[in-house]
Short mmCIF file of C-alpha atoms in Angstrom, two decimals:
data_model
loop_
_atom_site.label_atom_id
_atom_site.label_comp_id
_atom_site.label_asym_id
_atom_site.label_seq_id
_atom_site.Cartn_x
_atom_site.Cartn_y
_atom_site.Cartn_z
CA UNK A 1 143.10 56.48 160.35
CA UNK A 2 144.16 54.93 163.61
CA UNK A 3 147.67 54.46 164.90
CA UNK A 4 147.01 50.72 165.33
CA UNK A 5 149.49 48.47 163.48
CA UNK A 6 148.35 47.43 160.03
CA UNK A 7 148.93 44.02 158.47
CA UNK A 8 149.80 43.63 154.80
CA UNK A 9 148.92 40.34 153.10
CA UNK A 10 149.90 39.01 149.70
CA UNK A 11 147.84 36.50 147.74
CA UNK A 12 148.10 34.73 144.41
CA UNK A 13 145.14 33.92 142.21
CA UNK A 14 146.44 31.75 139.39
CA UNK A 15 145.00 28.41 140.56
CA UNK A 16 141.69 29.65 141.97
CA UNK A 17 138.25 30.90 141.01
CA UNK A 18 137.02 34.37 141.90
CA UNK A 19 134.70 32.87 144.54
CA UNK A 20 137.59 30.97 146.17
CA UNK A 21 139.80 34.06 146.02
CA UNK A 22 137.17 36.23 147.72
CA UNK A 23 136.47 33.56 150.34
CA UNK A 24 140.18 33.38 151.21
CA UNK A 25 140.30 37.17 151.62
CA UNK A 26 137.21 37.11 153.85
CA UNK A 27 138.61 34.29 156.02
CA UNK A 28 141.77 36.35 156.57
CA UNK A 29 139.72 39.42 157.50
CA UNK A 30 141.00 41.46 154.56
CA UNK A 31 139.01 44.68 154.10
CA UNK A 32 140.89 46.36 151.24
CA UNK A 33 142.63 44.99 148.13
CA UNK A 34 145.21 46.84 146.06
CA UNK A 35 146.14 45.45 142.65
CA UNK A 36 149.82 46.23 142.08
CA UNK A 37 150.33 44.23 138.89
CA UNK A 38 152.25 46.12 136.16
CA UNK A 39 149.68 44.87 133.64
CA UNK A 40 146.30 44.19 135.28
CA UNK A 41 145.34 41.55 132.71
CA UNK A 42 144.43 37.91 133.20
CA UNK A 43 142.93 35.08 131.18
CA UNK A 44 141.11 33.95 134.32
CA UNK A 45 137.48 35.14 134.50
CA UNK A 46 137.04 38.05 136.90
CA UNK A 47 140.73 38.86 137.37
CA UNK A 48 141.28 41.52 134.68
CA UNK A 49 141.00 45.21 135.44
CA UNK A 50 137.71 45.56 133.60
#
Protein backbone atom coordinates (compact mmCIF):
# COMPACT_ATOMS: atom_id res chain seq x y z
CA UNK A 1 0.00 0.00 0.00
CA UNK A 2 1.32 3.42 -0.84
CA UNK A 3 1.69 6.38 1.46
CA UNK A 4 -0.41 8.50 -0.92
CA UNK A 5 -3.47 10.11 0.70
CA UNK A 6 -6.65 8.08 0.35
CA UNK A 7 -10.11 9.52 -0.22
CA UNK A 8 -13.17 8.07 1.48
CA UNK A 9 -16.54 8.55 -0.22
CA UNK A 10 -20.05 7.89 1.05
CA UNK A 11 -23.00 7.10 -1.19
CA UNK A 12 -26.67 6.34 -0.74
CA UNK A 13 -28.60 3.92 -2.90
CA UNK A 14 -32.25 4.26 -1.91
CA UNK A 15 -33.48 6.16 -5.00
CA UNK A 16 -31.33 4.44 -7.64
CA UNK A 17 -30.94 1.25 -9.63
CA UNK A 18 -27.89 -0.97 -9.36
CA UNK A 19 -26.73 0.21 -12.80
CA UNK A 20 -27.00 3.88 -11.77
CA UNK A 21 -25.25 3.16 -8.47
CA UNK A 22 -22.33 1.42 -10.21
CA UNK A 23 -22.09 4.17 -12.83
CA UNK A 24 -21.85 6.82 -10.09
CA UNK A 25 -19.05 4.87 -8.40
CA UNK A 26 -17.18 4.52 -11.69
CA UNK A 27 -17.54 8.24 -12.49
CA UNK A 28 -16.02 9.06 -9.09
CA UNK A 29 -13.12 6.66 -9.69
CA UNK A 30 -14.08 4.41 -6.78
CA UNK A 31 -12.13 1.14 -6.82
CA UNK A 32 -13.31 -0.53 -3.60
CA UNK A 33 -16.68 -0.58 -1.80
CA UNK A 34 -17.21 -1.49 1.84
CA UNK A 35 -20.74 -2.15 3.05
CA UNK A 36 -20.95 -0.95 6.66
CA UNK A 37 -24.69 -1.35 7.17
CA UNK A 38 -25.63 -3.03 10.48
CA UNK A 39 -28.13 -5.17 8.56
CA UNK A 40 -27.09 -5.65 4.91
CA UNK A 41 -30.67 -6.10 3.72
CA UNK A 42 -32.64 -4.15 1.15
CA UNK A 43 -35.90 -4.46 -0.75
CA UNK A 44 -34.16 -2.94 -3.77
CA UNK A 45 -32.94 -5.53 -6.31
CA UNK A 46 -29.19 -6.09 -6.10
CA UNK A 47 -28.60 -4.28 -2.81
CA UNK A 48 -28.89 -7.15 -0.30
CA UNK A 49 -25.86 -9.07 0.91
CA UNK A 50 -26.74 -12.15 -1.09
